[in-house]
């Protein structure tokens, strides 16, 4: 049987184009499985060792060495004390295996069939792994395949005929795209993931990622591959509309015209590949204001106001540009916000003036109340750009004197502002003391957030839970994702109560 073993291993390795070690490993596993079935002890642990030169094999029964408190399965485990009693002076350690050679069993027809099935399955797995590794070693970012079939959970794409398939999940497929078996398809390589507990690996592709859009342009525009221009940012509403921000590394190149191509040939080629998705090519700029204006194209922006603290931009447009700036269903402003990374608030000139007037009125009221000045003096401070008591309290005296105030008035204003700040701080500390313990210890809540919530009169966990994400962002200025986590954490006890 030893010669037959060697011949079988060589034949299978040659036929399946795999290493002989893979075949020997499969044979050893198959023989150990068959040995356990033949012995009628499927729970025992057996190991078969085949000599690669002679084909002779030996069978071992083995036990894992465990501590007393972990001893559970006598068929496959022994305690360290048992081993020391059986083999005095042994140096075997916990976690190692103790083996005893047993007689090689003769294998009947059923056992041989089982062994053959296991060998073939192992070889198929090894073949699949080799094909996958070869694919991963030589693949491009964008892969081309053939649609094999369309299923509920996605599109099965054949990458290597008869050997390797990939999946485009439903959430990575462009909406309303229809493919049939045999269609050629391009997609971005996304990742390799394991399927269930079988250990089999699945290639996952995407047609909705922004990287796919960028790579398509790289294929259509040689200047990108040459480094003469680059796509700095991209945003997509897959199947509907997209925006890319481009930057020229060579001042002689027009980045927009280069990406669009003669009569739109280049951008149209990309659009046709992604289901007719309309693509806006805009200029990237390191200047936030200019980048936001470019990103909102084709709408014309009158002016913008940047709020660094809340990472937001107020965009003011003419009345006839409002619909264009927002876009159908908010699509244009949503993509522009995604492209720039800023929260964009679109408003008309009239709305901006009304908002500005309301803010001025609020400041005027703040100054008249806390600085004990008349409206005329408060107006002067507002018009000169003072937006808080802190600015008045700590601005150099010379700046206030340049406005027209004498030295005595400047000292009075600064002292009153400081007193007002101190009074507000004391009142805020009192509000902090009113905050319930379950809100203080909530995940995601820090001291700054507690102060903002207390200032808004939110002192209990339920009070926070009743807020919407937008309301929490308005109060604290946190990012949307963080606001959502905080709200969900605040509401968690509601659901626990419902379950009970």
Short mmCIF file of C-alpha atoms in Angstrom, two decimals:
data_model
loop_
_atom_site.label_atom_id
_atom_site.label_comp_id
_atom_site.label_asym_id
_atom_site.label_seq_id
_atom_site.Cartn_x
_atom_site.Cartn_y
_atom_site.Cartn_z
CA UNK A 1 0.00 0.00 0.00
CA UNK A 2 2.96 2.34 0.57
CA UNK A 3 3.84 2.46 -3.15
CA UNK A 4 0.21 2.96 -4.06
CA UNK A 5 0.07 5.85 -1.56
CA UNK A 6 2.98 7.63 -3.24
CA UNK A 7 1.57 7.05 -6.72
CA UNK A 8 -1.85 8.34 -5.65
CA UNK A 9 -0.35 11.48 -4.10
CA UNK A 10 1.74 12.25 -7.20
CA UNK A 11 -1.16 11.60 -9.57
CA UNK A 12 -3.58 13.81 -7.63
CA UNK A 13 -1.01 16.61 -7.27
CA UNK A 14 -0.31 16.55 -11.01
CA UNK A 15 -3.98 16.31 -12.00
CA UNK A 16 -5.17 19.08 -9.69
CA UNK A 17 -2.06 21.27 -10.06
CA UNK A 18 -1.41 21.48 -6.34
CA UNK A 19 1.63 20.85 -4.17
CA UNK A 20 2.17 17.23 -3.10
CA UNK A 21 2.21 18.35 0.55
CA UNK A 22 -1.41 19.44 0.12
CA UNK A 23 -2.30 15.95 -1.11
CA UNK A 24 -0.37 14.26 1.72
CA UNK A 25 -2.11 16.50 4.29
CA UNK A 26 -5.46 15.53 2.81
CA UNK A 27 -4.53 11.83 2.84
CA UNK A 28 -3.43 12.03 6.47
CA UNK A 29 -6.68 13.74 7.47
CA UNK A 30 -8.74 11.20 5.51
CA UNK A 31 -6.89 8.25 7.00
CA UNK A 32 -7.27 9.61 10.54
CA UNK A 33 -11.00 10.12 9.99
CA UNK A 34 -11.41 6.63 8.58
CA UNK A 35 -9.37 5.19 11.49
CA UNK A 36 -11.72 6.79 14.02
CA UNK A 37 -14.78 5.42 12.23
CA UNK A 38 -13.22 1.96 11.95
CA UNK A 39 -12.42 1.95 15.67
CA UNK A 40 -15.99 3.06 16.44
CA UNK A 41 -14.70 6.01 18.50
CA UNK A 42 -15.44 9.12 16.50
CA UNK A 43 -14.76 11.39 19.49
CA UNK A 44 -11.18 10.24 19.94
CA UNK A 45 -8.36 12.32 18.47
CA UNK A 46 -6.26 10.47 15.90
CA UNK A 47 -3.30 11.54 13.80
CA UNK A 48 -1.79 9.80 10.81
CA UNK A 49 1.75 10.44 9.66
CA UNK A 50 2.79 9.46 6.12
CA UNK A 51 6.47 9.16 5.24
CA UNK A 52 6.91 11.32 2.12
CA UNK A 53 9.72 9.09 0.81
CA UNK A 54 8.45 5.57 1.44
CA UNK A 55 4.69 6.06 1.63
CA UNK A 56 4.56 4.12 4.92
CA UNK A 57 2.14 5.53 7.44
CA UNK A 58 1.70 5.35 11.20
CA UNK A 59 -1.41 6.03 13.25
CA UNK A 60 -1.38 7.76 16.64
CA UNK A 61 -4.06 8.34 19.20
CA UNK A 62 -3.49 11.58 21.11
CA UNK A 63 -4.74 13.51 24.13
CA UNK A 64 -4.48 17.21 24.92
CA UNK A 65 -2.85 17.88 28.31
CA UNK A 66 -5.04 20.16 30.44
CA UNK A 67 -5.21 21.39 34.04
CA UNK A 68 -7.55 19.64 36.50
CA UNK A 69 -10.12 22.45 36.46
CA UNK A 70 -10.31 22.31 32.65
CA UNK A 71 -10.67 18.52 32.36
CA UNK A 72 -13.92 17.79 30.50
CA UNK A 73 -13.52 15.25 27.69
CA UNK A 74 -11.67 12.03 28.73
CA UNK A 75 -11.59 10.71 25.14
CA UNK A 76 -9.39 13.57 24.00
CA UNK A 77 -7.95 15.06 27.21
CA UNK A 78 -5.67 14.01 30.05
CA UNK A 79 -4.69 15.94 33.14
CA UNK A 80 -1.07 16.68 33.87
CA UNK A 81 -1.35 14.52 37.01
CA UNK A 82 -2.54 11.49 34.96
CA UNK A 83 0.39 11.80 32.60
CA UNK A 84 2.88 12.14 35.45
CA UNK A 85 1.46 8.97 37.04
CA UNK A 86 1.56 7.03 33.76
CA UNK A 87 4.97 8.36 32.71
CA UNK A 88 7.00 9.40 35.77
CA UNK A 89 9.50 12.17 35.07
CA UNK A 90 7.82 13.31 31.86
CA UNK A 91 8.47 16.91 30.80
CA UNK A 92 5.23 17.34 28.86
CA UNK A 93 3.42 20.63 29.58
CA UNK A 94 -0.19 21.78 29.65
CA UNK A 95 -1.30 22.61 26.12
CA UNK A 96 0.88 19.95 24.50
CA UNK A 97 -0.27 16.58 23.13
CA UNK A 98 0.50 13.12 24.47
CA UNK A 99 0.47 10.47 21.73
CA UNK A 100 0.36 6.68 21.64
CA UNK A 101 0.98 4.78 18.43
CA UNK A 102 -1.82 2.39 17.58
CA UNK A 103 -2.18 -0.28 14.95
CA UNK A 104 -2.93 0.88 11.44
CA UNK A 105 -6.45 -0.25 10.73
CA UNK A 106 -7.33 -2.05 7.56
CA UNK A 107 -9.78 0.03 5.60
CA UNK A 108 -12.87 -1.44 4.07
CA UNK A 109 -14.84 -0.19 1.10
CA UNK A 110 -16.93 2.32 3.03
CA UNK A 111 -13.92 3.73 4.81
CA UNK A 112 -12.05 4.01 1.53
CA UNK A 113 -14.97 5.94 -0.05
CA UNK A 114 -15.02 8.32 2.91
CA UNK A 115 -11.30 8.85 2.61
CA UNK A 116 -11.61 9.55 -1.11
CA UNK A 117 -14.36 12.14 -0.57
CA UNK A 118 -12.33 13.93 2.09
CA UNK A 119 -9.23 13.90 -0.12
CA UNK A 120 -11.12 15.34 -3.08
CA UNK A 121 -12.75 18.03 -0.91
CA UNK A 122 -9.40 19.02 0.55
CA UNK A 123 -7.88 19.21 -2.91
CA UNK A 124 -10.80 21.29 -4.20
CA UNK A 125 -10.30 23.67 -1.28
CA UNK A 126 -6.57 23.83 -1.99
CA UNK A 127 -7.25 24.47 -5.68
CA UNK A 128 -9.68 27.25 -4.82
CA UNK A 129 -7.18 28.78 -2.37
CA UNK A 130 -4.42 28.69 -5.00
CA UNK A 131 -6.64 30.30 -7.64
CA UNK A 132 -7.68 32.97 -5.13
CA UNK A 133 -4.08 33.68 -4.14
CA UNK A 134 -3.03 33.91 -7.80
CA UNK A 135 -5.90 36.32 -8.42
CA UNK A 136 -4.99 38.47 -5.41
CA UNK A 137 -1.33 38.56 -6.46
CA UNK A 138 -2.07 39.83 -9.97
CA UNK A 139 -5.40 41.67 -9.67
CA UNK A 140 -6.00 45.31 -10.53
CA UNK A 141 -8.16 47.62 -8.41
CA UNK A 142 -10.88 47.36 -11.05
CA UNK A 143 -11.65 43.80 -12.11
CA UNK A 144 -13.60 42.60 -15.12
CA UNK A 145 -15.75 39.51 -15.03
CA UNK A 146 -18.82 37.83 -16.48
CA UNK A 147 -22.21 37.83 -14.79
CA UNK A 148 -22.92 34.24 -13.82
CA UNK A 149 -26.30 34.80 -12.23
CA UNK A 150 -28.31 37.40 -10.34
CA UNK A 151 -29.59 36.37 -6.92
CA UNK A 152 -31.59 38.04 -4.18
CA UNK A 153 -28.49 38.93 -2.17
CA UNK A 154 -26.43 40.19 -5.11
CA UNK A 155 -24.71 39.51 -8.43
CA UNK A 156 -22.44 36.47 -8.83
CA UNK A 157 -19.52 37.37 -11.11
CA UNK A 158 -17.20 34.82 -12.68
CA UNK A 159 -13.63 36.13 -12.50
CA UNK A 160 -11.71 33.00 -13.50
CA UNK A 161 -13.90 30.75 -15.69
CA UNK A 162 -14.92 27.63 -13.80
CA UNK A 163 -12.60 28.37 -10.88
CA UNK A 164 -13.25 31.68 -9.09
CA UNK A 165 -16.46 33.63 -8.52
CA UNK A 166 -17.04 36.94 -6.75
CA UNK A 167 -20.07 38.64 -5.25
CA UNK A 168 -21.38 42.16 -5.71
CA UNK A 169 -23.71 42.46 -2.67
CA UNK A 170 -27.04 44.19 -3.13
CA UNK A 171 -25.86 47.22 -1.14
CA UNK A 172 -22.81 47.53 -3.42
CA UNK A 173 -24.89 47.36 -6.61
CA UNK A 174 -26.10 50.48 -8.42
CA UNK A 175 -29.89 50.79 -8.04
CA UNK A 176 -32.01 49.96 -11.10
CA UNK A 177 -29.10 48.38 -12.98
CA UNK A 178 -30.12 45.20 -14.79
CA UNK A 179 -27.64 42.50 -15.72
CA UNK A 180 -28.18 39.11 -17.36
CA UNK A 181 -26.07 35.98 -17.40
CA UNK A 182 -23.14 36.42 -19.76
CA UNK A 183 -22.93 40.23 -19.48
CA UNK A 184 -19.47 41.71 -19.00
CA UNK A 185 -19.19 43.77 -15.82
CA UNK A 186 -16.58 45.96 -14.17
CA UNK A 187 -16.34 46.52 -10.41
CA UNK A 188 -13.91 47.59 -7.72
CA UNK A 189 -12.19 44.90 -5.63
CA UNK A 190 -13.41 45.57 -2.09
CA UNK A 191 -12.25 42.74 0.18
CA UNK A 192 -12.07 39.00 0.79
CA UNK A 193 -14.30 37.65 3.56
CA UNK A 194 -14.97 34.24 5.03
CA UNK A 195 -18.37 32.61 4.50
CA UNK A 196 -19.96 31.28 7.69
CA UNK A 197 -17.99 28.66 9.62
CA UNK A 198 -16.86 26.71 6.56
CA UNK A 199 -13.71 28.82 6.20
CA UNK A 200 -14.36 29.33 2.49
CA UNK A 201 -13.40 32.75 1.20
CA UNK A 202 -15.51 35.03 -0.98
CA UNK A 203 -14.26 37.92 -3.11
CA UNK A 204 -16.46 40.98 -2.58
CA UNK A 205 -16.75 43.65 -5.28
CA UNK A 206 -18.39 47.08 -5.35
CA UNK A 207 -19.92 49.33 -8.00
CA UNK A 208 -21.16 52.02 -5.58
CA UNK A 209 -17.97 53.11 -3.80
CA UNK A 210 -16.43 56.49 -4.53
CA UNK A 211 -13.09 54.72 -5.12
CA UNK A 212 -14.69 52.90 -8.07
CA UNK A 213 -15.63 56.25 -9.60
CA UNK A 214 -12.11 57.60 -9.09
CA UNK A 215 -10.51 54.48 -10.62
CA UNK A 216 -12.79 54.68 -13.66
CA UNK A 217 -11.61 58.24 -14.27
CA UNK A 218 -8.03 57.08 -13.83
CA UNK A 219 -8.56 54.57 -16.63
CA UNK A 220 -10.19 57.16 -18.92
CA UNK A 221 -7.84 60.08 -18.17
CA UNK A 222 -4.15 59.28 -18.79
CA UNK A 223 -3.11 62.52 -17.09
CA UNK A 224 -4.30 61.10 -13.75
CA UNK A 225 -2.18 57.96 -14.13
CA UNK A 226 0.78 60.17 -15.13
CA UNK A 227 0.36 62.30 -11.98
CA UNK A 228 -0.33 65.51 -13.88
CA UNK A 229 -3.67 65.88 -12.13
CA UNK A 230 -5.43 64.09 -9.29
CA UNK A 231 -8.88 63.46 -7.91
CA UNK A 232 -8.76 64.85 -4.37
CA UNK A 233 -12.32 64.05 -3.26
CA UNK A 234 -15.39 62.24 -4.57
CA UNK A 235 -19.02 61.94 -3.46
CA UNK A 236 -21.76 59.75 -4.92
CA UNK A 237 -25.46 59.13 -4.89
CA UNK A 238 -25.03 55.85 -6.82
CA UNK A 239 -27.01 55.67 -10.03
CA UNK A 240 -28.15 59.29 -9.81
CA UNK A 241 -25.43 61.89 -9.38
CA UNK A 242 -21.82 62.28 -8.32
CA UNK A 243 -19.24 65.01 -7.78
CA UNK A 244 -15.47 64.78 -8.05
CA UNK A 245 -13.00 67.46 -7.00
CA UNK A 246 -9.90 67.62 -9.19
CA UNK A 247 -6.58 69.40 -8.82
CA UNK A 248 -3.88 70.01 -11.45
CA UNK A 249 -0.26 69.30 -10.50
CA UNK A 250 0.83 70.93 -13.75
CA UNK A 251 -0.36 74.51 -14.17
CA UNK A 252 -0.56 74.08 -17.95
CA UNK A 253 -3.43 71.61 -17.58
CA UNK A 254 -7.10 72.49 -17.21
CA UNK A 255 -8.23 69.80 -14.74
CA UNK A 256 -11.95 70.16 -15.46
CA UNK A 257 -11.60 70.16 -19.23
CA UNK A 258 -9.15 67.28 -19.13
CA UNK A 259 -11.52 65.08 -17.11
CA UNK A 260 -14.55 66.04 -19.19
CA UNK A 261 -12.80 65.43 -22.51
CA UNK A 262 -13.62 66.62 -26.01
CA UNK A 263 -17.40 67.05 -26.21
CA UNK A 264 -17.67 65.24 -22.89
CA UNK A 265 -16.18 62.01 -24.25
CA UNK A 266 -14.27 61.06 -21.10
CA UNK A 267 -16.89 61.89 -18.51
CA UNK A 268 -19.58 60.27 -20.69
CA UNK A 269 -17.58 57.05 -20.86
CA UNK A 270 -17.55 56.91 -17.05
CA UNK A 271 -21.22 57.86 -16.86
CA UNK A 272 -22.19 55.05 -19.23
CA UNK A 273 -20.26 52.55 -17.12
CA UNK A 274 -22.16 53.45 -13.93
CA UNK A 275 -25.74 53.39 -15.12
CA UNK A 276 -26.04 56.95 -16.46
CA UNK A 277 -24.94 58.58 -13.19
CA UNK A 278 -24.55 62.32 -13.80
CA UNK A 279 -21.08 63.56 -12.79
CA UNK A 280 -20.10 67.12 -11.83
CA UNK A 281 -16.37 67.84 -12.18
CA UNK A 282 -15.39 70.70 -9.84
CA UNK A 283 -12.11 72.36 -8.94
CA UNK A 284 -10.56 71.40 -5.62
CA UNK A 285 -9.21 74.27 -3.53
CA UNK A 286 -7.27 74.39 -0.24
CA UNK A 287 -9.38 77.43 0.65
CA UNK A 288 -12.57 76.23 2.38
CA UNK A 289 -14.71 79.10 1.11
CA UNK A 290 -13.69 78.63 -2.51
CA UNK A 291 -14.00 74.84 -2.32
CA UNK A 292 -17.56 75.10 -0.96
CA UNK A 293 -18.50 77.54 -3.74
CA UNK A 294 -17.03 75.18 -6.36
CA UNK A 295 -18.71 72.12 -4.83
CA UNK A 296 -22.18 73.71 -5.04
CA UNK A 297 -21.82 74.17 -8.80
CA UNK A 298 -23.82 74.76 -10.95
CA UNK A 299 -25.52 77.04 -8.38
CA UNK A 300 -24.08 80.56 -7.96
CA UNK A 301 -23.22 81.54 -4.39
CA UNK A 302 -23.56 85.15 -3.21
CA UNK A 303 -21.50 84.79 -0.03
CA UNK A 304 -20.66 82.33 2.72
CA UNK A 305 -20.04 82.50 6.45
CA UNK A 306 -17.74 79.88 8.02
CA UNK A 307 -18.34 78.68 11.59
CA UNK A 308 -15.11 76.93 12.58
CA UNK A 309 -16.41 75.95 16.03
CA UNK A 310 -19.31 73.91 14.64
CA UNK A 311 -17.54 72.97 11.38
CA UNK A 312 -20.45 74.45 9.46
CA UNK A 313 -20.83 76.89 6.57
CA UNK A 314 -23.79 79.19 5.96
CA UNK A 315 -24.23 79.53 2.20
CA UNK A 316 -26.20 82.55 1.01
CA UNK A 317 -27.67 82.43 -2.50
CA UNK A 318 -30.10 84.53 -4.50
CA UNK A 319 -33.75 83.48 -4.47
CA UNK A 320 -33.58 82.13 -8.03
CA UNK A 321 -30.53 80.00 -7.12
CA UNK A 322 -32.01 78.36 -4.01
CA UNK A 323 -33.60 75.35 -5.73
CA UNK A 324 -30.47 74.79 -7.82
CA UNK A 325 -28.19 74.95 -4.78
CA UNK A 326 -30.30 72.49 -2.80
CA UNK A 327 -31.01 70.18 -5.74
CA UNK A 328 -33.80 67.66 -6.17
CA UNK A 329 -34.48 66.09 -2.79
CA UNK A 330 -31.49 67.96 -1.33
CA UNK A 331 -29.13 66.00 -3.56
CA UNK A 332 -26.80 68.84 -4.64
CA UNK A 333 -26.18 70.24 -1.17
CA UNK A 334 -25.84 66.73 0.29
CA UNK A 335 -23.17 65.75 -2.23
CA UNK A 336 -21.39 69.09 -1.79
CA UNK A 337 -21.33 68.59 1.99
CA UNK A 338 -19.96 65.06 1.53
CA UNK A 339 -17.36 66.32 -0.92
CA UNK A 340 -16.10 69.18 1.28
CA UNK A 341 -16.57 67.55 4.68
CA UNK A 342 -18.46 70.59 6.00
CA UNK A 343 -22.06 70.97 7.16
CA UNK A 344 -23.70 73.30 4.64
CA UNK A 345 -26.70 75.47 5.52
CA UNK A 346 -28.33 76.95 2.41
CA UNK A 347 -30.35 80.15 2.76
CA UNK A 348 -31.54 83.04 0.61
CA UNK A 349 -30.28 86.59 0.98
CA UNK A 350 -33.54 87.57 2.68
CA UNK A 351 -33.31 84.67 5.12
CA UNK A 352 -29.67 85.55 5.84
CA UNK A 353 -30.59 89.17 6.52
CA UNK A 354 -33.41 88.11 8.84
CA UNK A 355 -31.09 85.71 10.65
CA UNK A 356 -28.39 88.35 10.89
CA UNK A 357 -30.88 90.86 12.26
CA UNK A 358 -32.09 88.33 14.84
CA UNK A 359 -28.50 87.59 15.91
CA UNK A 360 -27.76 91.31 16.20
CA UNK A 361 -30.91 91.80 18.28
CA UNK A 362 -29.88 88.96 20.58
CA UNK A 363 -26.40 90.45 21.03
CA UNK A 364 -27.84 93.89 21.59
CA UNK A 365 -30.09 92.49 24.31
CA UNK A 366 -27.14 90.61 25.85
CA UNK A 367 -25.02 93.74 26.05
CA UNK A 368 -27.76 96.01 27.38
CA UNK A 369 -28.68 93.46 30.07
CA UNK A 370 -25.23 92.41 31.30
CA UNK A 371 -23.20 95.57 30.64
CA UNK A 372 -25.95 97.93 31.77
CA UNK A 373 -25.56 100.17 28.71
CA UNK A 374 -28.09 101.91 26.48
CA UNK A 375 -29.10 100.56 23.05
CA UNK A 376 -26.92 103.09 21.23
CA UNK A 377 -23.77 101.82 22.99
CA UNK A 378 -24.83 98.21 22.44
CA UNK A 379 -25.35 98.96 18.71
CA UNK A 380 -21.83 100.35 18.46
CA UNK A 381 -20.40 97.16 19.99
CA UNK A 382 -22.47 94.93 17.67
CA UNK A 383 -21.53 96.92 14.56
CA UNK A 384 -17.85 96.74 15.49
CA UNK A 385 -18.08 92.92 15.46
CA UNK A 386 -18.12 92.06 19.16
CA UNK A 387 -20.05 88.79 19.49
CA UNK A 388 -19.67 87.84 23.16
CA UNK A 389 -19.04 89.14 26.64
CA UNK A 390 -15.66 87.35 26.62
CA UNK A 391 -14.46 89.48 23.71
CA UNK A 392 -15.31 92.68 25.55
CA UNK A 393 -13.85 91.44 28.85
CA UNK A 394 -10.47 90.44 27.47
CA UNK A 395 -9.94 92.57 24.36
CA UNK A 396 -7.05 95.05 24.68
CA UNK A 397 -8.24 98.42 25.98
CA UNK A 398 -6.79 100.15 22.91
CA UNK A 399 -9.28 98.44 20.60
CA UNK A 400 -12.25 99.70 22.59
CA UNK A 401 -10.73 103.18 22.79
CA UNK A 402 -10.27 103.24 19.01
CA UNK A 403 -14.04 102.82 18.65
CA UNK A 404 -14.52 106.12 20.48
CA UNK A 405 -14.91 105.13 24.15
CA UNK A 406 -12.86 107.01 26.74
CA UNK A 407 -10.58 105.14 29.14
CA UNK A 408 -13.04 105.26 32.05
CA UNK A 409 -15.87 103.83 29.92
CA UNK A 410 -13.56 101.09 28.62
CA UNK A 411 -12.63 100.05 32.16
CA UNK A 412 -16.30 100.05 33.17
CA UNK A 413 -17.33 97.91 30.18
CA UNK A 414 -14.55 95.40 30.75
CA UNK A 415 -15.24 95.09 34.49
CA UNK A 416 -18.99 94.64 33.93
CA UNK A 417 -18.31 92.00 31.26
CA UNK A 418 -16.03 90.08 33.61
CA UNK A 419 -18.56 90.24 36.42
CA UNK A 420 -21.28 88.98 34.08
CA UNK A 421 -19.08 86.10 32.93
CA UNK A 422 -18.38 85.14 36.54
CA UNK A 423 -22.09 85.28 37.40
CA UNK A 424 -22.96 83.09 34.38
CA UNK A 425 -20.25 80.59 35.34
CA UNK A 426 -21.61 80.32 38.86
CA UNK A 427 -25.14 79.84 37.52
CA UNK A 428 -23.87 77.16 35.13
CA UNK A 429 -22.14 75.31 37.97
CA UNK A 430 -25.43 75.33 39.88
CA UNK A 431 -27.16 73.84 36.83
CA UNK A 432 -24.44 71.18 36.59
CA UNK A 433 -25.20 70.14 40.15
CA UNK A 434 -28.82 69.55 39.11
CA UNK A 435 -27.83 66.99 36.47
CA UNK A 436 -28.99 63.47 37.35
CA UNK A 437 -26.39 60.78 37.99
CA UNK A 438 -27.67 58.51 35.18
CA UNK A 439 -26.96 61.32 32.71
CA UNK A 440 -23.49 62.04 34.13
CA UNK A 441 -22.41 58.40 33.73
CA UNK A 442 -23.91 57.87 30.27
CA UNK A 443 -21.50 56.57 27.61
CA UNK A 444 -20.21 59.34 25.33
CA UNK A 445 -20.96 62.18 27.77
CA UNK A 446 -18.06 64.37 28.91
CA UNK A 447 -17.84 67.56 30.99
CA UNK A 448 -18.18 69.89 27.99
CA UNK A 449 -21.31 68.12 26.77
CA UNK A 450 -22.79 68.24 30.28
CA UNK A 451 -22.27 72.01 30.37
CA UNK A 452 -23.95 72.45 26.99
CA UNK A 453 -26.88 70.27 28.05
CA UNK A 454 -27.24 72.04 31.38
CA UNK A 455 -27.21 75.40 29.60
CA UNK A 456 -30.10 74.14 27.46
CA UNK A 457 -31.99 72.92 30.53
CA UNK A 458 -31.39 69.20 29.85
CA UNK A 459 -30.61 67.65 33.25
CA UNK A 460 -31.96 64.07 33.00
CA UNK A 461 -31.30 61.05 30.82
CA UNK A 462 -34.91 61.01 29.65
CA UNK A 463 -34.65 64.69 28.74
CA UNK A 464 -31.66 63.85 26.52
CA UNK A 465 -33.42 60.77 25.09
CA UNK A 466 -36.35 62.90 23.94
CA UNK A 467 -34.10 65.09 21.78
CA UNK A 468 -33.69 64.46 18.07
CA UNK A 469 -30.22 64.11 16.57
CA UNK A 470 -30.48 67.58 14.98
CA UNK A 471 -31.54 69.13 18.29
CA UNK A 472 -28.58 67.58 20.10
CA UNK A 473 -26.20 68.78 17.39
CA UNK A 474 -27.62 72.29 17.64
CA UNK A 475 -27.09 72.31 21.41
CA UNK A 476 -23.63 70.71 21.52
CA UNK A 477 -22.17 70.97 18.00
CA UNK A 478 -21.17 67.27 17.90
CA UNK A 479 -20.87 65.35 14.63
CA UNK A 480 -23.96 63.46 13.31
CA UNK A 481 -22.53 59.99 14.04
CA UNK A 482 -21.56 60.92 17.59
CA UNK A 483 -24.95 62.56 18.19
CA UNK A 484 -26.72 59.39 17.02
CA UNK A 485 -24.67 57.19 19.39
CA UNK A 486 -25.41 59.46 22.35
CA UNK A 487 -29.15 59.53 21.62
CA UNK A 488 -29.28 55.73 21.23
CA UNK A 489 -27.38 55.27 24.50
CA UNK A 490 -29.81 57.60 26.27
CA UNK A 491 -32.79 55.66 24.92
CA UNK A 492 -31.41 52.18 25.62
CA UNK A 493 -33.17 51.82 28.97
CA UNK A 494 -36.53 52.44 27.25
CA UNK A 495 -36.10 49.32 25.15
CA UNK A 496 -34.87 47.29 28.12
CA UNK A 497 -38.06 48.24 29.98
CA UNK A 498 -40.22 47.27 26.98
CA UNK A 499 -38.55 43.84 26.75
CA UNK A 500 -39.10 43.19 30.42
#
